[in-house]
GROMACS .gro file of C-alpha atoms in nm:
model
  104
    1UNK     CA    1   0.004   0.002   0.017
    2UNK     CA    2   0.290   0.242   0.067
    3UNK     CA    3   0.382   0.194  -0.297
    4UNK     CA    4   0.062   0.313  -0.411
    5UNK     CA    5   0.029   0.617  -0.188
    6UNK     CA    6   0.348   0.721  -0.327
    7UNK     CA    7   0.227   0.696  -0.705
    8UNK     CA    8  -0.092   0.864  -0.622
    9UNK     CA    9   0.066   1.154  -0.442
   10UNK     CA   10   0.304   1.184  -0.736
   11UNK     CA   11   0.010   1.176  -0.993
   12UNK     CA   12  -0.187   1.443  -0.757
   13UNK     CA   13   0.106   1.653  -0.787
   14UNK     CA   14   0.126   1.638  -1.149
   15UNK     CA   15   0.492   1.541  -1.149
   16UNK     CA   16   0.389   1.193  -1.312
   17UNK     CA   17   0.127   1.111  -1.588
   18UNK     CA   18   0.086   0.744  -1.522
   19UNK     CA   19   0.319   0.526  -1.336
   20UNK     CA   20   0.232   0.141  -1.430
   21UNK     CA   21   0.519  -0.166  -1.421
   22UNK     CA   22   0.411  -0.502  -1.461
   23UNK     CA   23   0.257  -0.587  -1.106
   24UNK     CA   24   0.039  -0.281  -1.105
   25UNK     CA   25  -0.055  -0.373  -1.456
   26UNK     CA   26  -0.115  -0.726  -1.350
   27UNK     CA   27  -0.314  -0.657  -1.050
   28UNK     CA   28  -0.545  -0.421  -1.253
   29UNK     CA   29  -0.595  -0.707  -1.500
   30UNK     CA   30  -0.674  -0.947  -1.202
   31UNK     CA   31  -0.940  -0.680  -1.056
   32UNK     CA   32  -1.091  -0.591  -1.359
   33UNK     CA   33  -1.389  -0.762  -1.542
   34UNK     CA   34  -1.365  -0.853  -1.894
   35UNK     CA   35  -1.574  -0.593  -2.071
   36UNK     CA   36  -1.658  -0.863  -2.338
   37UNK     CA   37  -1.697  -1.106  -2.091
   38UNK     CA   38  -1.857  -0.984  -1.758
   39UNK     CA   39  -1.825  -1.346  -1.603
   40UNK     CA   40  -1.448  -1.300  -1.634
   41UNK     CA   41  -1.209  -1.103  -1.538
   42UNK     CA   42  -0.887  -0.976  -1.784
   43UNK     CA   43  -0.635  -1.208  -1.568
   44UNK     CA   44  -0.769  -1.524  -1.442
   45UNK     CA   45  -0.797  -1.570  -1.094
   46UNK     CA   46  -0.619  -1.953  -1.107
   47UNK     CA   47  -0.420  -2.073  -0.821
   48UNK     CA   48  -0.100  -1.901  -0.972
   49UNK     CA   49  -0.234  -1.567  -1.033
   50UNK     CA   50  -0.412  -1.595  -0.735
   51UNK     CA   51  -0.073  -1.657  -0.516
   52UNK     CA   52   0.111  -1.353  -0.723
   53UNK     CA   53  -0.157  -1.124  -0.573
   54UNK     CA   54  -0.156  -1.293  -0.205
   55UNK     CA   55   0.031  -1.044  -0.036
   56UNK     CA   56  -0.149  -0.720  -0.152
   57UNK     CA   57  -0.508  -0.920  -0.095
   58UNK     CA   58  -0.412  -1.010   0.251
   59UNK     CA   59  -0.341  -0.595   0.339
   60UNK     CA   60  -0.628  -0.489   0.085
   61UNK     CA   61  -0.939  -0.720   0.059
   62UNK     CA   62  -1.069  -0.794  -0.274
   63UNK     CA   63  -1.370  -0.588  -0.373
   64UNK     CA   64  -1.331  -0.365  -0.048
   65UNK     CA   65  -1.400   0.005  -0.066
   66UNK     CA   66  -1.036   0.063  -0.029
   67UNK     CA   67  -0.939  -0.199  -0.311
   68UNK     CA   68  -1.181  -0.017  -0.519
   69UNK     CA   69  -1.012   0.349  -0.431
   70UNK     CA   70  -0.671   0.171  -0.530
   71UNK     CA   71  -0.783   0.095  -0.861
   72UNK     CA   72  -0.974   0.389  -0.962
   73UNK     CA   73  -0.602   0.570  -1.019
   74UNK     CA   74  -0.497   0.292  -1.275
   75UNK     CA   75  -0.825   0.148  -1.443
   76UNK     CA   76  -0.803   0.439  -1.728
   77UNK     CA   77  -0.453   0.344  -1.787
   78UNK     CA   78  -0.537  -0.002  -1.834
   79UNK     CA   79  -0.842   0.085  -2.095
   80UNK     CA   80  -0.622   0.289  -2.240
   81UNK     CA   81  -0.341   0.028  -2.327
   82UNK     CA   82  -0.592  -0.223  -2.455
   83UNK     CA   83  -0.459  -0.400  -2.755
   84UNK     CA   84  -0.158  -0.153  -2.849
   85UNK     CA   85   0.168  -0.141  -2.842
   86UNK     CA   86   0.353   0.058  -2.579
   87UNK     CA   87   0.713   0.240  -2.656
   88UNK     CA   88   0.897   0.361  -2.397
   89UNK     CA   89   1.210   0.562  -2.464
   90UNK     CA   90   1.452   0.583  -2.228
   91UNK     CA   91   1.792   0.733  -2.161
   92UNK     CA   92   2.092   0.642  -2.350
   93UNK     CA   93   1.909   0.532  -2.640
   94UNK     CA   94   1.740   0.229  -2.483
   95UNK     CA   95   1.381   0.182  -2.588
   96UNK     CA   96   1.134  -0.087  -2.434
   97UNK     CA   97   0.852  -0.200  -2.645
   98UNK     CA   98   0.596  -0.395  -2.478
   99UNK     CA   99   0.236  -0.561  -2.656
  100UNK     CA  100  -0.049  -0.595  -2.453
  101UNK     CA  101  -0.265  -0.847  -2.503
  102UNK     CA  102  -0.587  -0.855  -2.330
  103UNK     CA  103  -0.623  -1.183  -2.209
  104UNK     CA  104  -0.372  -1.420  -2.034
   0.00000   0.00000   0.00000
């Protein structure tokens, strides 16, 4: 939760546009219903994925008001990235290319 508080503070202070690593992205997909199939989540709730999110869910219960609050800050990023290619240009000419797939 401390990490999310730092991220939200940076966003609120307008010193960051969006901060999302693979852990945050996976957490969003885990908690977001598939808009094409509302009986499933974008990231399946199988044993492996549930275990990966266990520490966070032990601190913030899935579906709780606090959980929903945390999701609000990132949800628009998830839908904005759906089925797109993201290219990050980093210092020293390094770039990262990431193709988002809508299902895991």
